[in-house]
Coordinates of C-alpha atoms in Angstrom, one line a residue:
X67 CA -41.0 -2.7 14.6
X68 CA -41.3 -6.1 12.8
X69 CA -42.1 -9.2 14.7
X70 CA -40.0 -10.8 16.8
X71 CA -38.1 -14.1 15.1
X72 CA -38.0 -17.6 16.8
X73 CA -34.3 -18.9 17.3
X74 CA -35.6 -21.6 14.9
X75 CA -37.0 -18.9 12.4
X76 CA -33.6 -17.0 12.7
X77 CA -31.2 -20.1 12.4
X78 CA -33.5 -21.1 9.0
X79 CA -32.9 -17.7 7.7
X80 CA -28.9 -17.7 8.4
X81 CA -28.3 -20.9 7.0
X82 CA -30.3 -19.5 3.5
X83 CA -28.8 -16.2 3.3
X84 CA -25.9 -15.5 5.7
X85 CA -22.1 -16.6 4.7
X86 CA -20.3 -16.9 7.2
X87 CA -16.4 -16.5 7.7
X88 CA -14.3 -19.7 6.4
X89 CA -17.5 -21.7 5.9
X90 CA -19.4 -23.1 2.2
X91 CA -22.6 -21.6 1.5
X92 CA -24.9 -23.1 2.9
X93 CA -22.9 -24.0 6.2
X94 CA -22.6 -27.2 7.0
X95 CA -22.6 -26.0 10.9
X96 CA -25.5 -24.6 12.5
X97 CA -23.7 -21.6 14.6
X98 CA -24.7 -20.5 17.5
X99 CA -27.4 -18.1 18.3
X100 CA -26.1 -15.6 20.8
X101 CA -29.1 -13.4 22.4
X102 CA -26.7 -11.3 24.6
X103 CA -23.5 -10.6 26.0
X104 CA -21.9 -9.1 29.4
X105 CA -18.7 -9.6 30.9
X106 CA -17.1 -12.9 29.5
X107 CA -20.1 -14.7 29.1
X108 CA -22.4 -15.3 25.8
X109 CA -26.0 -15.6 26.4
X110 CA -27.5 -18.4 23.9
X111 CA -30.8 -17.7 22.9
X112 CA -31.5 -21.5 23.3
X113 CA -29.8 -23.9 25.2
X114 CA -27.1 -25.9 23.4
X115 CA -25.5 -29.5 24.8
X116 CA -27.6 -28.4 28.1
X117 CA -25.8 -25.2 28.7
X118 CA -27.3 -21.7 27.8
X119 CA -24.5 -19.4 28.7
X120 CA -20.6 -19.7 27.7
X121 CA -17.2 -18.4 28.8
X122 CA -16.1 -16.4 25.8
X123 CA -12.2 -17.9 25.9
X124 CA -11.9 -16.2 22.4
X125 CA -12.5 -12.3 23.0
X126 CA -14.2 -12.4 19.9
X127 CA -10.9 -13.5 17.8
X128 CA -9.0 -11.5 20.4
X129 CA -10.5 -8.3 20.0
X130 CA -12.9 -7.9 23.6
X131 CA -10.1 -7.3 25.7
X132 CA -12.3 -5.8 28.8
X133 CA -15.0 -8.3 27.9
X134 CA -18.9 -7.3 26.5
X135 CA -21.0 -4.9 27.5
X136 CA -18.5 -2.2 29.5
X137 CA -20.1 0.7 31.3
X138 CA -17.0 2.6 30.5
X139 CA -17.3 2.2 26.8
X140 CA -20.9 2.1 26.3
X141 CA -20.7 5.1 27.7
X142 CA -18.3 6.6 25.4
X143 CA -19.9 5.2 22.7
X144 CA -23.6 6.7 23.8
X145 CA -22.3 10.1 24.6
X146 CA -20.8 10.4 20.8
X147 CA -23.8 9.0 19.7
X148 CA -26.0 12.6 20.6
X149 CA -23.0 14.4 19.1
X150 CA -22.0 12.8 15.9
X151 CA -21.9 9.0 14.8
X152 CA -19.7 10.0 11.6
X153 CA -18.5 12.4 9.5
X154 CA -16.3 12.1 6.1
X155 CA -12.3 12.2 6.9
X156 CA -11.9 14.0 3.3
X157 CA -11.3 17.5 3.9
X158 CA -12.6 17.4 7.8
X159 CA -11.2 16.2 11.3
X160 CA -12.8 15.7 14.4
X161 CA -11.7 15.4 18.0
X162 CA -11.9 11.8 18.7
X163 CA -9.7 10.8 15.5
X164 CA -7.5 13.3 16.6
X165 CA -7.5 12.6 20.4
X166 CA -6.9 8.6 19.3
X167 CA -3.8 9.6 17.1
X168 CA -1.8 11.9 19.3
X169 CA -2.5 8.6 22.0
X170 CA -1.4 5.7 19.4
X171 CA 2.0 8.1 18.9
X172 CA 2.3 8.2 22.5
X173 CA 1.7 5.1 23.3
X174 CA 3.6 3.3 20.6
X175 CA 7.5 2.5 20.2
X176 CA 9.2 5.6 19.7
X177 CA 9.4 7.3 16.0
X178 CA 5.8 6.4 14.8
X179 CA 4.9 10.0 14.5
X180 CA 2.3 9.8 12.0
X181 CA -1.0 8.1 11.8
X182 CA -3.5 6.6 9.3
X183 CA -6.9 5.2 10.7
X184 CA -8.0 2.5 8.4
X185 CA -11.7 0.1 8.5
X186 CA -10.0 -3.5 9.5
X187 CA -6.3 -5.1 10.6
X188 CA -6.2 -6.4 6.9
X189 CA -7.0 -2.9 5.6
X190 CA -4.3 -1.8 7.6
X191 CA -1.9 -4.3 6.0
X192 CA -2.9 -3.1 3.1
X193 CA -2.0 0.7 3.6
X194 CA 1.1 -0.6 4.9
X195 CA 2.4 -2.1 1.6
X196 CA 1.1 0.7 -0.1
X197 CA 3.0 3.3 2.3
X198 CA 6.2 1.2 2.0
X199 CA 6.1 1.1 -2.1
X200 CA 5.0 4.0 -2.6
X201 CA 8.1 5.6 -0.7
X202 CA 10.9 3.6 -2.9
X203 CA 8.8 4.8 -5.9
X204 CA 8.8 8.5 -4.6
X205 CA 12.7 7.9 -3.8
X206 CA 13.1 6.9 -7.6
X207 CA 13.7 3.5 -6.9
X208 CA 10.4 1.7 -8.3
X209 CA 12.4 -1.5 -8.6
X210 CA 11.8 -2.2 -4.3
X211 CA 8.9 -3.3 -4.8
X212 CA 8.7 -7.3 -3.6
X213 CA 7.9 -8.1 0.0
X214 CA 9.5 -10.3 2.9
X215 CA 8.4 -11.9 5.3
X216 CA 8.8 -15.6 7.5
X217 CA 6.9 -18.9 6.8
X218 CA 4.0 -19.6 9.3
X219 CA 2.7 -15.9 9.1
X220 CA -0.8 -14.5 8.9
X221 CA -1.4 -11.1 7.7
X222 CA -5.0 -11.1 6.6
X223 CA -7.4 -11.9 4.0
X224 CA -7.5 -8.9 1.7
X225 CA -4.6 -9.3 -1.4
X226 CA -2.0 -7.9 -0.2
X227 CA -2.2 -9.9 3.3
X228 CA -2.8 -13.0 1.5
X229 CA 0.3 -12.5 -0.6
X230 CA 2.8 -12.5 3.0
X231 CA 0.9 -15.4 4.6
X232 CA 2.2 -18.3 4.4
X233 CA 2.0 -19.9 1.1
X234 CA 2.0 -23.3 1.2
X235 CA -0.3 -25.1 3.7
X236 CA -2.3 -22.0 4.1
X237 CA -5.7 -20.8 3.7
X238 CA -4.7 -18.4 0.7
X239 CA -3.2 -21.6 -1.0
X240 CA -5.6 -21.0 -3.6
X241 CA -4.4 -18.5 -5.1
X242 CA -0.9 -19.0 -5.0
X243 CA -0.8 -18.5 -8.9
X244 CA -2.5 -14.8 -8.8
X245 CA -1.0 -13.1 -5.9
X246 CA 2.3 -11.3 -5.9
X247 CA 5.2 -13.3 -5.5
X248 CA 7.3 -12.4 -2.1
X249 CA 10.3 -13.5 -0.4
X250 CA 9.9 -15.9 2.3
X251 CA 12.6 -17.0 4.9
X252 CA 11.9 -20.4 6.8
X253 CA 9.5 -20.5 9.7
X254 CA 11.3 -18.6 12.9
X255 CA 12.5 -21.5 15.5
X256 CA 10.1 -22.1 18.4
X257 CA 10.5 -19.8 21.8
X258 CA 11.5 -22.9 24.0
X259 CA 14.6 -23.3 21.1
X260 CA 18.1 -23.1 22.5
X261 CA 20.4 -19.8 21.8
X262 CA 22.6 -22.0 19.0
X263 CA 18.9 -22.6 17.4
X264 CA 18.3 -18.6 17.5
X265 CA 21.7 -17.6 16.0
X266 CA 21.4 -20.4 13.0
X267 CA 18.3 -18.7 12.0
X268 CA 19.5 -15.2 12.5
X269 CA 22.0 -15.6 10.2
X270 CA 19.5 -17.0 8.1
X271 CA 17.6 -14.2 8.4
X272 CA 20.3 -11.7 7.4
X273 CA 21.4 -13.9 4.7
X274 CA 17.9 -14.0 2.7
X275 CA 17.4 -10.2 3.4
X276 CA 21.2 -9.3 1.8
X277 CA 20.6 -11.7 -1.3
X278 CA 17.2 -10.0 -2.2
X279 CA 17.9 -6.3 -0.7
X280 CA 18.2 -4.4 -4.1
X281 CA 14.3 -5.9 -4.9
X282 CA 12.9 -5.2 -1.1
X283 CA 10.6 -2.5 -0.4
X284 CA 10.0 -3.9 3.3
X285 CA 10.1 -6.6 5.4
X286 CA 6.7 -7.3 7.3
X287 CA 6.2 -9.6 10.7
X288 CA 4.4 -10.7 13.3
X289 CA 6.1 -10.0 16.6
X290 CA 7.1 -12.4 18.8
X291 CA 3.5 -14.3 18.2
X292 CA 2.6 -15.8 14.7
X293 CA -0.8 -15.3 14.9
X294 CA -3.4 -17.3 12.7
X295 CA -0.7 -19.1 10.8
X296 CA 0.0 -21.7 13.7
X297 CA 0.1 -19.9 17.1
X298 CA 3.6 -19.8 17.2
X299 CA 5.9 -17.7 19.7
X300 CA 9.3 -16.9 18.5
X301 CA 12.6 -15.1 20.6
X302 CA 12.0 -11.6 20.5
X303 CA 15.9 -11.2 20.0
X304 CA 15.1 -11.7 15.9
X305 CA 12.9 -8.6 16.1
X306 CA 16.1 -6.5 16.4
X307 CA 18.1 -8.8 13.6
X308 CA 15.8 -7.8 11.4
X309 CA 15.9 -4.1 12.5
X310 CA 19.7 -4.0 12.0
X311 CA 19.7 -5.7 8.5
X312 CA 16.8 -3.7 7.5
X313 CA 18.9 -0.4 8.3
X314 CA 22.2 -2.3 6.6
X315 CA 20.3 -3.0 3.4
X316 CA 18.2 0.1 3.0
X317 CA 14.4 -2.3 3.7
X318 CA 11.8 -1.2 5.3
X319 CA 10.3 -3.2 8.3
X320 CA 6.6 -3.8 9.0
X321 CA 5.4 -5.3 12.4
X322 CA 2.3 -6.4 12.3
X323 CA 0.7 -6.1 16.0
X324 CA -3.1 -6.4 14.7
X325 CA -3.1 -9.3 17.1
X326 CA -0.5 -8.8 19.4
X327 CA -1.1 -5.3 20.6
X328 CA -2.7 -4.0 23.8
X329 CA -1.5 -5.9 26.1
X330 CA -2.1 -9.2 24.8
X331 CA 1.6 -10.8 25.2
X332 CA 2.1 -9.1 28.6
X333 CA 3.8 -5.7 27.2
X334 CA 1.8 -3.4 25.6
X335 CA 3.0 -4.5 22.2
X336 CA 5.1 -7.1 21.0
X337 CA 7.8 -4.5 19.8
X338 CA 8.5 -3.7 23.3
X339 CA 10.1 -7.2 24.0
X340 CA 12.8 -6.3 22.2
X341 CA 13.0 -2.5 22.4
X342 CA 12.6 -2.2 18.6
X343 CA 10.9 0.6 16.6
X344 CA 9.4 -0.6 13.1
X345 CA 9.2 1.9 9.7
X346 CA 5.6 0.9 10.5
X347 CA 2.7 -0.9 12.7
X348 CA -0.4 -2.1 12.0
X349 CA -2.6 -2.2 15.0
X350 CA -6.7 -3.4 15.0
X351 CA -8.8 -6.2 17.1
X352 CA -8.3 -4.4 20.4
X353 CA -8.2 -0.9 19.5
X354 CA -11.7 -0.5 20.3
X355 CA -12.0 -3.1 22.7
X356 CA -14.0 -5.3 20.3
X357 CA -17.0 -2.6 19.8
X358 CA -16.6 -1.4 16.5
X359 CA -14.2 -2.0 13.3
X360 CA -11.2 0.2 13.5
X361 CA -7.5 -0.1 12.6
X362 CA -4.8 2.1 12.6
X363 CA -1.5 2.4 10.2
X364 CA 1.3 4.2 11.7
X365 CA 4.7 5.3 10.5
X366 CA 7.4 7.3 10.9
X367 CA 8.2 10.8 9.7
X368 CA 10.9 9.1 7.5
X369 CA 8.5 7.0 5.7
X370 CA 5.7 10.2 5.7
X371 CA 8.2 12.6 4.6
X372 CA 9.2 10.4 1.7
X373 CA 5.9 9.7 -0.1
X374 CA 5.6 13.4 0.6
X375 CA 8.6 14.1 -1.6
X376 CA 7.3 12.2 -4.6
X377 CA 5.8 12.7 -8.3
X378 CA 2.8 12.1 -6.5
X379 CA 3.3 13.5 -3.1
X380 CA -0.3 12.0 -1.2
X381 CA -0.9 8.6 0.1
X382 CA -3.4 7.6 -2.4
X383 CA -6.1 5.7 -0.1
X384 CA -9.2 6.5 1.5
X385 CA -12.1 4.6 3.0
X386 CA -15.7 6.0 3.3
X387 CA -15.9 5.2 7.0
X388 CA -12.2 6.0 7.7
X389 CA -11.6 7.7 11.3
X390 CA -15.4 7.2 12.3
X391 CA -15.9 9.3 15.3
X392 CA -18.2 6.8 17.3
X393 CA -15.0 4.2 16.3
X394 CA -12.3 6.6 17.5
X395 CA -14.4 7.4 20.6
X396 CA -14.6 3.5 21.5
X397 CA -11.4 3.7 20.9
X398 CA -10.1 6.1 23.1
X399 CA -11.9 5.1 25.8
X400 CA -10.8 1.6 25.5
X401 CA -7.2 2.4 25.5
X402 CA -7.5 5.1 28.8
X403 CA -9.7 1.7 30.6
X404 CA -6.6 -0.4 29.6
X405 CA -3.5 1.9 30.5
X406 CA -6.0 3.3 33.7
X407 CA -5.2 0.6 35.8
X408 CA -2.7 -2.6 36.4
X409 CA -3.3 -4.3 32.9
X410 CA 0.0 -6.0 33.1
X411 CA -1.0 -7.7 36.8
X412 CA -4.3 -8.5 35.0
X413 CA -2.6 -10.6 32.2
X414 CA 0.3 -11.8 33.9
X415 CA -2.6 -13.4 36.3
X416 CA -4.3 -14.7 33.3
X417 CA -0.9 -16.3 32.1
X418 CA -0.6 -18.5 35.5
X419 CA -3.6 -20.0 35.4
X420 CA -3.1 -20.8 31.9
X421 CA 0.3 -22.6 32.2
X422 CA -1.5 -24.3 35.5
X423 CA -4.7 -25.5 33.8
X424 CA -3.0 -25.9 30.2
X425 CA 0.0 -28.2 31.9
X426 CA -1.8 -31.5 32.0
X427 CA -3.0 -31.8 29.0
X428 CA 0.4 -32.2 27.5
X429 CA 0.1 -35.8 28.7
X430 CA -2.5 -36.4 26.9
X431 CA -2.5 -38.5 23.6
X432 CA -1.9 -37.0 20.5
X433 CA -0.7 -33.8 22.2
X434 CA 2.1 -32.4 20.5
X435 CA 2.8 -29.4 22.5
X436 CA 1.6 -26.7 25.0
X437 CA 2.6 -22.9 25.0
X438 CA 1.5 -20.2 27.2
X439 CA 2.7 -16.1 26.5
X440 CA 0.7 -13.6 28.3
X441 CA -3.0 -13.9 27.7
X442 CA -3.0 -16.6 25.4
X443 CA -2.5 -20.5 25.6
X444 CA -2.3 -23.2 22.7
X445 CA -2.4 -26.8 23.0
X446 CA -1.1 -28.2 19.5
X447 CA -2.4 -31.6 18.1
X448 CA -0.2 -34.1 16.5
X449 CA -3.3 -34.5 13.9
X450 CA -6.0 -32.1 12.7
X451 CA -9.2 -31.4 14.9
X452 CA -12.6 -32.6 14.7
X453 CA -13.9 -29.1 14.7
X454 CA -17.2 -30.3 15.6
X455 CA -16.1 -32.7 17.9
X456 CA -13.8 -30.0 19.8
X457 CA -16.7 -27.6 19.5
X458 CA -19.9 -29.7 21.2
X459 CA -17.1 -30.8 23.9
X460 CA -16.6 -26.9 25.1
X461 CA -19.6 -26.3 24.9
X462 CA -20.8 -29.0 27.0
X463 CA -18.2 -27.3 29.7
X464 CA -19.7 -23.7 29.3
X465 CA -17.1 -22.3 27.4
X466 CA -16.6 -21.3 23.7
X467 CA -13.8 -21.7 22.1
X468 CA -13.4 -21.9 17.8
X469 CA -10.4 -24.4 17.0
X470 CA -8.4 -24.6 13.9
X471 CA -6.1 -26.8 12.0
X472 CA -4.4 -28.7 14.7
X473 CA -4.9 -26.1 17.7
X474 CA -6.7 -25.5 20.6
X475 CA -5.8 -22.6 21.4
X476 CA -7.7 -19.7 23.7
X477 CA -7.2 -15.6 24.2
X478 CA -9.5 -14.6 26.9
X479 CA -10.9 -10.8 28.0
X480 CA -8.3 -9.9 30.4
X481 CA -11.2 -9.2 33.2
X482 CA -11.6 -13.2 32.9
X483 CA -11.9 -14.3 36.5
X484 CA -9.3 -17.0 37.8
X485 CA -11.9 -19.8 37.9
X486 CA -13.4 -18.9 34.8
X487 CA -9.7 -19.6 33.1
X488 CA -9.5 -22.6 35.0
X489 CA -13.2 -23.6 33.2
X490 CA -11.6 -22.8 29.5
X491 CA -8.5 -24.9 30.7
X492 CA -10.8 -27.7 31.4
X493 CA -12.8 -26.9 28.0
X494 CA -9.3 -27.3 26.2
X495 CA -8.2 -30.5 27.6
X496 CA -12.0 -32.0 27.3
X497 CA -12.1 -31.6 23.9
X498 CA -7.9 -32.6 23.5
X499 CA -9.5 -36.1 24.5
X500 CA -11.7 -36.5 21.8
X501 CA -10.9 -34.0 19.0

């Protein structure tokens, strides 16, 4: 075993050779050095602003829905750890990947029948575009082969994701000359927008989709939550527009649930607000409770079916780790803790004592607005944060949170105690003063 490292020696090391997400190289931020985790709370290695232990209000970007260090899924992931940490998906199957699959179909809107386990939520973006053009060019009709999709979306950071994010403002700006050029409709209204509001853009909706049908292999979305495009809720009545002028105009329809899913907006996905079944979902972060990288790609038998019926009849994609058993065994075991007892009391709970501990700071200056859905609560600025600013102030109130454009915004586990949300409300409206 090699020495032990100093937090000093470690920090040194990461700022010389570790690139972190979003960041130059070197970062200009020393990050955090986190020794160890258990239930919501990260275990600093050294004490930062004072404090050596933080409220995760985050779920490490919204993935460790039952918190860290589980019994129930270390021991799932221990137990497939003597049998088998991974095998190649090519030409073999295991139980766990097979296990997870029949659970996602039964678990999911009905009609996603079929199931493709992919390495990220923008891998599994990915296979989605590929599953949706590969089936107009296996139906002879090559020419559906552009994307739709709303402003203010996030989809990933892989091509095809960046290519259906939103493309000006965003953080794929860049390379808005290289990517594939899609259709976008305007931004969906906000949740709190009256019914006349809802129908305007409907028809909006419809409109764009009709005028660019004949070149439309699918339309892709985030449900009811745009994600890391802006934090934005929208009325999950446009989830079934979509499906009705997707089915009038011969489109595919994508729903992206890579964030929303498991729970996270109070039904067990997003699609279930609106009792709509997409062509396919993309699912990731929670599936494994935030243990391990795992996506999953679903579809239905009409999409499957299709691609089957083509010149080339296979879905032509495969990644090396795709299926991992430890993965699918997280997986499962995160999913039965989840649907095993009152998840839905658990978030709803969680969603109180955000709109309670969220509501003041909506007086205070330079707030623009406060949302709450479910398990997740966003205080938008009327200016851009002071990231570092923002960050030393939650800190200084135990709790850690990671800030973006003009939001404050937070996700917690669902096992987050009722005083520890009230601590990440106080974090938020702490650094609302001075960010």
């Amino acid at each position: 075993m090699p020495e032990p490292l100093t937090p000093g020696e470690l920090l040194a090391l990461d700022r010389q050779h570790v690139w972190h997400p979003y960041g130059p190289m070197p970062g200009r931020q020393e990050p955090l050095l986190v020794a160890s985790a258990s239930g919501v709370r990260l275990r600093l290695a050294e004490p930062v602003e004072g404090v050596g232990e933080l409220i995760d209000g985050m779920s490490s970007w919204w993935s460790a829905v039952h918190g860290y260090n589980h019994p129930v899924l270390n021991e799932a992931a221990q137990a497939q750890l003597g049998r088998m940490s991974h095998v190649m998906f090519g030409g073999l199957t295991h139980e766990p990947a097979v296990r997870l699959a029949a659970r996602l179909v039964e678990i999911t809107p009905e009609g996603l029948e079929h199931v493709f386990l992919a390495d990220s939520g923008s891998v599994s973006v990915e296979v989605a575009v590929k599953m949706c053009l590969q089936y107009w060019r296996s139906a002879g009709r090559p020419e559906k082969r552009r994307l739709m999709t709303w402003r203010g979306g996030y989809h990933g950071d892989t091509w095809q994701p960046m290519a259906v994010c939103d493309p000006d403002g965003g953080m794929h700006e860049l390379w808005s000359g290289a990517l594939p050029k899609h259709v976008f409709a305007d931004a969906p209204p906000a949740l709190s927008a009256g019914p006349e509001a809802v129908a305007a853009y409907a028809a909006h909706l419809r409109e764009t989709l009709a005028a660019h049908a004949h070149e439309l292999a699918a339309v892709i979305v985030e449900p009811v939550v745009q994600g890391a495009g802006g934090m934005r809720f929208h009325d999950p009545a446009l989830l079934r527009v979509l499906r009705d002028a997707c089915d009038e105009h011969d489109v595919l329809l994508v729903f992206d649930e890579i964030a929303t899913g498991f729970g996270r907006t109070g039904r067990l996905f997003a699609a279930d607000h609106a009792g709509v079944t997409p062509d396919v979902m993309c699912l990731g972060k929670a599936l494994t409770g935030g243990y391990l990288t795992m996506a999953a790609t679903l579809c239905t038998t009409r999409v499957a079916d299709g691609i089957s019926r083509g010149e080339v009849p296979v879905l032509a994609h495969g990644p090396t780790f795709m299926g991992n058993p430890l993965a699918a065994a997280v997986a499962n075991a995160s999913i039965d803790l989840l649907l095993g007892q009152d998840w839905q009391t658990e978030v709803k709970r969680i969603e109180t004592g955000l709109r309670d501990g969220l509501a003041e700071a909506a007086e205070l200056p330079g707030v623009r607005d406060v949302r709450v859905l479910g398990a997740i609560g966003v205080v938008q600025l009327d200016h851009e944060v002071d990231v570092a600013a923002a960050t030393r102030a939650v800190v200084r109130e135990g709790v850690w949170l990671r800030p973006f454009r003009d939001l404050l915004y937070v996700m917690p586990p669902y096992v987050t105690t009722d005083e520890d949300v009230a601590r990440v409300c106080a974090a938020v409206r702490a650094a609302a003063r001075i960010a």
